[in-house]
CSV table of C-alpha atoms in Angstrom, one decimal:
chain,number,residue,atom,x,y,z
A,1,UNK,CA,0.0,0.0,0.0
A,2,UNK,CA,1.4,3.4,-1.0
A,3,UNK,CA,1.5,5.9,1.9
A,4,UNK,CA,1.3,9.5,0.7
A,5,UNK,CA,2.7,12.5,2.7
A,6,UNK,CA,5.8,10.6,3.9
A,7,UNK,CA,8.0,12.9,1.8
A,8,UNK,CA,8.0,16.6,1.1
A,9,UNK,CA,5.1,18.0,-0.9
A,10,UNK,CA,7.0,21.2,-1.6
A,11,UNK,CA,10.1,20.5,-3.6
A,12,UNK,CA,12.0,23.7,-4.6
A,13,UNK,CA,14.4,21.5,-6.5
A,14,UNK,CA,11.8,21.2,-9.3
A,15,UNK,CA,12.7,24.8,-10.3
A,16,UNK,CA,16.4,23.9,-10.6
A,17,UNK,CA,16.2,20.9,-12.8
A,18,UNK,CA,17.7,22.3,-16.1
A,19,UNK,CA,19.7,25.3,-17.2
A,20,UNK,CA,16.6,26.6,-19.0
A,21,UNK,CA,14.5,26.2,-15.9
A,22,UNK,CA,17.0,28.1,-13.8
A,23,UNK,CA,17.2,30.9,-16.3
A,24,UNK,CA,13.3,31.0,-16.4
A,25,UNK,CA,13.0,31.6,-12.7
A,26,UNK,CA,16.1,33.7,-12.1
A,27,UNK,CA,15.3,36.6,-9.8
A,28,UNK,CA,18.4,38.7,-10.6
A,29,UNK,CA,19.7,39.2,-14.2
A,30,UNK,CA,22.8,41.1,-15.3
A,31,UNK,CA,22.5,43.2,-18.5
A,32,UNK,CA,25.3,45.0,-20.3
A,33,UNK,CA,23.5,48.3,-19.6
A,34,UNK,CA,24.0,47.7,-15.8
A,35,UNK,CA,27.8,48.0,-16.2
A,36,UNK,CA,30.1,51.0,-16.2
A,37,UNK,CA,33.7,50.7,-17.3
A,38,UNK,CA,36.4,52.5,-15.2
A,39,UNK,CA,39.3,53.5,-17.4
A,40,UNK,CA,42.7,55.1,-16.6
A,41,UNK,CA,44.4,57.4,-19.1
A,42,UNK,CA,48.0,58.4,-18.6
A,43,UNK,CA,49.7,61.5,-19.9
A,44,UNK,CA,52.7,61.2,-22.1
A,45,UNK,CA,52.5,57.6,-23.3
A,46,UNK,CA,52.0,56.3,-26.8
A,47,UNK,CA,51.1,52.8,-25.9
A,48,UNK,CA,49.0,51.3,-23.0
A,49,UNK,CA,51.0,50.5,-19.9
A,50,UNK,CA,50.0,47.3,-18.0
A,51,UNK,CA,49.1,47.6,-14.3
A,52,UNK,CA,50.9,44.8,-12.5
A,53,UNK,CA,48.5,44.5,-9.6
A,54,UNK,CA,45.4,44.4,-11.9
A,55,UNK,CA,46.1,41.8,-14.7
A,56,UNK,CA,44.4,42.7,-17.9
A,57,UNK,CA,43.9,46.4,-16.9
A,58,UNK,CA,46.0,49.1,-18.4
A,59,UNK,CA,46.8,52.8,-18.2
A,60,UNK,CA,45.5,53.9,-21.5
A,61,UNK,CA,47.0,56.2,-24.1
A,62,UNK,CA,44.6,58.6,-25.7
A,63,UNK,CA,44.4,56.3,-28.7
A,64,UNK,CA,43.8,53.1,-26.8
A,65,UNK,CA,41.2,54.9,-24.6
A,66,UNK,CA,39.2,55.9,-27.8
A,67,UNK,CA,39.3,52.3,-28.9
A,68,UNK,CA,38.2,51.1,-25.4
A,69,UNK,CA,35.3,53.5,-25.6
A,70,UNK,CA,34.2,52.2,-29.0
A,71,UNK,CA,34.4,48.6,-27.7
A,72,UNK,CA,32.3,49.5,-24.7
A,73,UNK,CA,29.6,50.9,-26.9
A,74,UNK,CA,29.7,47.9,-29.1
A,75,UNK,CA,29.3,45.6,-26.1
A,76,UNK,CA,26.2,47.4,-24.9
A,77,UNK,CA,27.8,49.2,-22.0
A,78,UNK,CA,26.2,52.5,-21.1
A,79,UNK,CA,28.8,54.3,-19.0
A,80,UNK,CA,32.6,54.9,-18.7
A,81,UNK,CA,34.3,56.4,-15.7
A,82,UNK,CA,37.5,58.3,-16.5
A,83,UNK,CA,40.5,58.8,-14.3
A,84,UNK,CA,43.5,61.0,-15.3
A,85,UNK,CA,47.1,60.1,-14.5
A,86,UNK,CA,49.3,63.2,-15.0
A,87,UNK,CA,53.0,63.3,-15.4
A,88,UNK,CA,54.7,63.3,-12.0
A,89,UNK,CA,56.3,66.7,-12.8
A,90,UNK,CA,52.9,68.3,-13.1
A,91,UNK,CA,51.8,67.3,-9.6
A,92,UNK,CA,51.8,70.0,-7.0
A,93,UNK,CA,50.3,70.8,-3.5
A,94,UNK,CA,47.1,72.2,-5.0
A,95,UNK,CA,46.6,69.6,-7.8
A,96,UNK,CA,46.5,72.3,-10.4
A,97,UNK,CA,46.7,69.8,-13.3
A,98,UNK,CA,43.2,68.7,-12.2
A,99,UNK,CA,41.7,72.1,-13.0
A,100,UNK,CA,43.8,72.8,-16.1
A,101,UNK,CA,41.5,72.8,-19.1
A,102,UNK,CA,44.3,71.0,-21.0
A,103,UNK,CA,45.0,68.6,-18.1
A,104,UNK,CA,45.0,64.9,-19.0
A,105,UNK,CA,41.5,64.1,-17.7
A,106,UNK,CA,39.9,67.0,-19.5
A,107,UNK,CA,41.8,66.0,-22.7
A,108,UNK,CA,40.5,62.4,-22.2
A,109,UNK,CA,36.9,63.5,-21.7
A,110,UNK,CA,37.0,65.5,-25.0
A,111,UNK,CA,38.6,62.6,-26.8
A,112,UNK,CA,36.0,60.1,-25.7
A,113,UNK,CA,33.2,62.6,-26.4
A,114,UNK,CA,34.5,63.1,-29.9
A,115,UNK,CA,34.8,59.4,-30.5
A,116,UNK,CA,31.4,58.2,-29.2
A,117,UNK,CA,29.3,61.3,-28.5
A,118,UNK,CA,26.3,60.5,-26.4
A,119,UNK,CA,26.5,56.7,-27.0
A,120,UNK,CA,28.3,56.4,-23.6
A,121,UNK,CA,27.5,58.3,-20.5
A,122,UNK,CA,30.9,59.9,-19.9
A,123,UNK,CA,31.7,60.1,-16.2
A,124,UNK,CA,34.7,61.8,-14.8
A,125,UNK,CA,36.4,61.4,-11.4
A,126,UNK,CA,36.2,64.7,-9.5
A,127,UNK,CA,39.0,64.4,-6.9
A,128,UNK,CA,42.5,65.9,-6.4
A,129,UNK,CA,44.4,62.8,-5.3
A,130,UNK,CA,45.8,61.9,-8.8
A,131,UNK,CA,47.1,65.5,-9.2
A,132,UNK,CA,48.6,66.3,-5.7
A,133,UNK,CA,52.2,65.7,-4.9
A,134,UNK,CA,51.1,64.5,-1.4
A,135,UNK,CA,48.5,62.2,-2.8
A,136,UNK,CA,45.6,63.4,-0.6
A,137,UNK,CA,42.2,64.2,-2.0
A,138,UNK,CA,42.3,67.8,-1.0
A,139,UNK,CA,44.3,70.8,-0.1
A,140,UNK,CA,46.5,70.6,3.0
A,141,UNK,CA,46.6,73.2,5.8
A,142,UNK,CA,49.6,74.4,7.6
A,143,UNK,CA,49.5,71.4,9.9
A,144,UNK,CA,49.3,68.9,7.1
A,145,UNK,CA,45.6,68.1,7.5
A,146,UNK,CA,43.2,68.1,4.6
A,147,UNK,CA,41.4,71.5,4.6
A,148,UNK,CA,37.8,70.7,3.8
A,149,UNK,CA,36.5,74.1,2.8
A,150,UNK,CA,39.6,75.1,0.8
A,151,UNK,CA,39.3,71.8,-1.0
A,152,UNK,CA,35.7,72.6,-1.9
A,153,UNK,CA,36.9,75.6,-3.8
A,154,UNK,CA,39.2,73.4,-5.9
A,155,UNK,CA,36.3,70.9,-6.5
A,156,UNK,CA,34.2,73.7,-7.9
A,157,UNK,CA,36.8,74.6,-10.4
A,158,UNK,CA,37.3,71.0,-11.3
A,159,UNK,CA,33.6,70.5,-11.8
A,160,UNK,CA,33.5,73.4,-14.3
A,161,UNK,CA,36.4,72.3,-16.4
A,162,UNK,CA,35.2,68.7,-16.6
A,163,UNK,CA,31.7,69.8,-17.6
A,164,UNK,CA,33.2,72.2,-20.2
A,165,UNK,CA,35.2,69.3,-21.6
A,166,UNK,CA,32.1,67.3,-22.2
A,167,UNK,CA,31.5,65.0,-19.2
A,168,UNK,CA,27.8,63.9,-18.7
A,169,UNK,CA,28.2,63.0,-15.0
A,170,UNK,CA,30.7,64.0,-12.4
A,171,UNK,CA,31.7,61.5,-9.7
A,172,UNK,CA,32.4,63.3,-6.4
A,173,UNK,CA,34.8,60.9,-4.9
A,174,UNK,CA,36.9,63.1,-2.6
A,175,UNK,CA,34.7,62.7,0.5
A,176,UNK,CA,34.7,66.3,1.6
A,177,UNK,CA,31.7,67.6,3.6
A,178,UNK,CA,29.4,69.6,1.4
A,179,UNK,CA,31.0,68.6,-1.9
A,180,UNK,CA,27.9,67.7,-3.7
A,181,UNK,CA,26.2,71.0,-3.0
A,182,UNK,CA,29.3,73.0,-4.0
A,183,UNK,CA,29.7,71.0,-7.3
A,184,UNK,CA,26.0,71.4,-8.1
A,185,UNK,CA,26.2,75.2,-7.6
A,186,UNK,CA,29.4,75.4,-9.6
A,187,UNK,CA,27.8,73.6,-12.5
A,188,UNK,CA,24.5,75.6,-12.4
A,189,UNK,CA,26.5,78.9,-12.3
A,190,UNK,CA,28.1,78.1,-15.7
A,191,UNK,CA,24.8,76.9,-17.3
A,192,UNK,CA,25.6,73.2,-17.0
A,193,UNK,CA,22.4,72.2,-15.3
A,194,UNK,CA,22.1,69.0,-17.3
A,195,UNK,CA,25.4,67.6,-16.1
A,196,UNK,CA,24.6,65.1,-13.4
A,197,UNK,CA,26.3,64.4,-10.1
A,198,UNK,CA,27.1,60.8,-9.0
A,199,UNK,CA,27.7,61.2,-5.3
A,200,UNK,CA,30.2,58.8,-3.6
A,201,UNK,CA,27.8,58.9,-0.7
A,202,UNK,CA,29.2,55.8,0.9
A,203,UNK,CA,32.9,55.4,0.4
A,204,UNK,CA,34.8,53.5,3.0
A,205,UNK,CA,38.5,53.7,3.9
A,206,UNK,CA,39.4,50.3,2.6
A,207,UNK,CA,42.4,48.0,2.3
A,208,UNK,CA,40.9,46.9,-1.0
A,209,UNK,CA,42.0,50.1,-2.8
A,210,UNK,CA,45.6,48.9,-2.9
A,211,UNK,CA,46.0,48.1,-6.6
A,212,UNK,CA,44.2,51.4,-7.5
A,213,UNK,CA,47.2,53.3,-6.1
A,214,UNK,CA,49.4,51.8,-8.8
A,215,UNK,CA,46.7,52.4,-11.5
A,216,UNK,CA,46.6,56.2,-10.8
A,217,UNK,CA,50.3,56.6,-9.9
A,218,UNK,CA,49.4,57.8,-6.4
A,219,UNK,CA,51.9,59.8,-4.4
A,220,UNK,CA,50.0,59.1,-1.1
A,221,UNK,CA,51.8,58.4,2.1
A,222,UNK,CA,49.7,57.6,5.2
A,223,UNK,CA,46.0,57.1,4.8
A,224,UNK,CA,42.6,58.8,4.2
A,225,UNK,CA,40.9,57.8,7.4
A,226,UNK,CA,40.0,61.4,8.4
A,227,UNK,CA,37.7,61.8,5.4
A,228,UNK,CA,36.8,58.4,4.0
A,229,UNK,CA,34.3,56.4,6.2
A,230,UNK,CA,35.0,54.0,8.9
A,231,UNK,CA,34.4,50.3,7.8
A,232,UNK,CA,32.8,49.6,11.2
A,233,UNK,CA,29.9,52.1,10.7
A,234,UNK,CA,26.6,52.0,8.9
A,235,UNK,CA,24.6,54.9,10.5
A,236,UNK,CA,27.5,57.2,9.6
A,237,UNK,CA,27.0,56.1,6.0
A,238,UNK,CA,23.3,56.6,6.0
A,239,UNK,CA,23.8,60.2,7.4
A,240,UNK,CA,26.3,60.9,4.5
A,241,UNK,CA,23.7,59.5,2.1
A,242,UNK,CA,21.0,61.8,3.4
A,243,UNK,CA,23.2,64.9,3.2
A,244,UNK,CA,24.3,64.1,-0.4
A,245,UNK,CA,20.7,63.7,-1.5
A,246,UNK,CA,19.7,67.0,0.3
A,247,UNK,CA,22.5,68.7,-1.7
A,248,UNK,CA,21.2,67.5,-5.0
A,249,UNK,CA,22.9,64.2,-5.9
A,250,UNK,CA,21.3,62.6,-9.0
A,251,UNK,CA,22.8,59.2,-8.3
A,252,UNK,CA,24.6,57.7,-5.3
A,253,UNK,CA,27.3,55.1,-4.9
A,254,UNK,CA,28.5,52.5,-2.5
A,255,UNK,CA,32.3,51.8,-2.6
A,256,UNK,CA,33.7,49.1,-2.2
A,257,UNK,CA,30.9,46.8,-3.3
A,258,UNK,CA,31.6,43.2,-2.3
A,259,UNK,CA,32.7,43.7,1.3
A,260,UNK,CA,29.7,46.1,1.9
A,261,UNK,CA,26.7,44.3,0.4
A,262,UNK,CA,24.8,44.8,3.6
A,263,UNK,CA,25.3,48.6,3.3
A,264,UNK,CA,24.4,48.5,-0.4
A,265,UNK,CA,21.2,46.8,0.3
A,266,UNK,CA,20.3,49.3,3.0
A,267,UNK,CA,21.1,52.2,0.7
A,268,UNK,CA,19.0,50.7,-2.1
A,269,UNK,CA,16.0,50.3,0.2
A,270,UNK,CA,16.2,53.9,1.4
A,271,UNK,CA,16.6,56.0,-1.8
A,272,UNK,CA,14.5,56.9,-4.8
A,273,UNK,CA,17.6,57.7,-7.1
A,274,UNK,CA,19.7,55.3,-9.0
A,275,UNK,CA,22.2,53.4,-6.9
A,276,UNK,CA,25.7,52.4,-8.1
A,277,UNK,CA,28.3,50.2,-6.6
A,278,UNK,CA,32.0,50.0,-7.4
A,279,UNK,CA,33.7,46.6,-7.6
A,280,UNK,CA,37.1,48.0,-6.8
A,281,UNK,CA,40.6,47.1,-7.7
A,282,UNK,CA,41.2,44.8,-4.8
A,283,UNK,CA,38.1,42.8,-5.5
A,284,UNK,CA,39.2,42.5,-9.1
A,285,UNK,CA,42.7,41.5,-8.2
A,286,UNK,CA,41.7,38.8,-5.7
A,287,UNK,CA,39.6,37.0,-8.3
A,288,UNK,CA,42.3,37.3,-11.0
A,289,UNK,CA,45.0,36.1,-8.7
A,290,UNK,CA,43.0,33.1,-7.4
A,291,UNK,CA,42.0,32.2,-10.9
A,292,UNK,CA,45.6,32.4,-12.1
A,293,UNK,CA,46.6,29.9,-9.5
A,294,UNK,CA,43.8,27.6,-10.5
A,295,UNK,CA,42.0,27.9,-7.2
A,296,UNK,CA,38.7,29.2,-8.7
A,297,UNK,CA,36.8,29.2,-12.0
A,298,UNK,CA,37.5,32.8,-13.2
A,299,UNK,CA,34.4,33.3,-15.4
A,300,UNK,CA,32.0,31.8,-12.9
A,301,UNK,CA,33.5,33.8,-10.0
A,302,UNK,CA,33.3,37.0,-11.9
A,303,UNK,CA,29.6,36.5,-12.8
A,304,UNK,CA,28.8,35.4,-9.3
A,305,UNK,CA,30.4,38.4,-7.7
A,306,UNK,CA,28.5,40.8,-10.1
A,307,UNK,CA,25.2,39.0,-9.6
A,308,UNK,CA,25.6,39.3,-5.8
A,309,UNK,CA,26.2,43.1,-6.2
A,310,UNK,CA,23.1,43.5,-8.3
A,311,UNK,CA,21.0,41.3,-6.1
A,312,UNK,CA,22.0,43.5,-3.1
A,313,UNK,CA,20.4,46.5,-4.9
A,314,UNK,CA,22.8,48.1,-7.3
A,315,UNK,CA,21.3,49.3,-10.6
A,316,UNK,CA,24.7,50.2,-11.9
A,317,UNK,CA,28.0,48.4,-11.3
A,318,UNK,CA,31.5,49.8,-12.0
A,319,UNK,CA,33.7,46.9,-12.8
A,320,UNK,CA,37.0,46.5,-14.7
A,321,UNK,CA,35.4,43.4,-16.4
A,322,UNK,CA,32.6,45.5,-17.8
A,323,UNK,CA,33.4,45.0,-21.5
A,324,UNK,CA,34.3,41.4,-21.2
A,325,UNK,CA,31.2,40.5,-19.2
A,326,UNK,CA,28.9,42.6,-21.4
A,327,UNK,CA,30.1,40.7,-24.5
A,328,UNK,CA,29.3,37.4,-22.8
A,329,UNK,CA,25.9,38.5,-21.7
């Protein structure tokens, strides 16, 4: 005699039986339009320069940057975030290369805009760290501390030259108090009301930034703990988020992504603007290094890491794998 009810009536495994079934019921999907490609462009080089700590990523020449932008468009990516790497001789205490209309970042913005027009959302890094000889994200006072309000004046100038060069969106990554409001006012003053602000609302002082220092040729000694956020805190981040929104942020970002998925989920649940997350250099380097040693499946690990970031609430993901992943999708 058959006895019914001895085994589970609900069998979730039925929805995992085949690849087609799993695709059908997937709750989170990656799309090329979700991805933003961070790109470094270095002054004074004719060929791309490999970044040793980030296998597969380069400091671009202007020509190779143009090519990368075209490839990103062809892959279906919607955004590119540009970082300038000036010649060491042009760095100074005020980061003046960052506000020079002919500085490397402004030249790069114009080059990409000329190449792809509005087919990519051209985003530019609005921060002084690449351009200062001390490597900090702002102007230092007489005691060697970052002077918040003096730095804001420099950010206003940076915003205007980047917008004039053709950036669609400015990424306020310096973590100075009041930076979003100052940048918004600076843009509106010169009639650039349509240029958006991507606020680095939640940017932690992280050990995972290590490879990025090589990528931008950083001159930093010490750390940025007095202005980037404490990894132990969440309420602090939510306060920063609220302030940036009050000041006029059009989009907000959580950085890093992977180690802070709990924070990303909380931010995504709180706001009514688009949310970005940055899968940073250290996250990239760990997967590449482990894959190189044969410890993990590279392609599967990349997709899983990105899926987790999107599942946590990111609508946009900055990742160095953007073009590669978009092609596969």
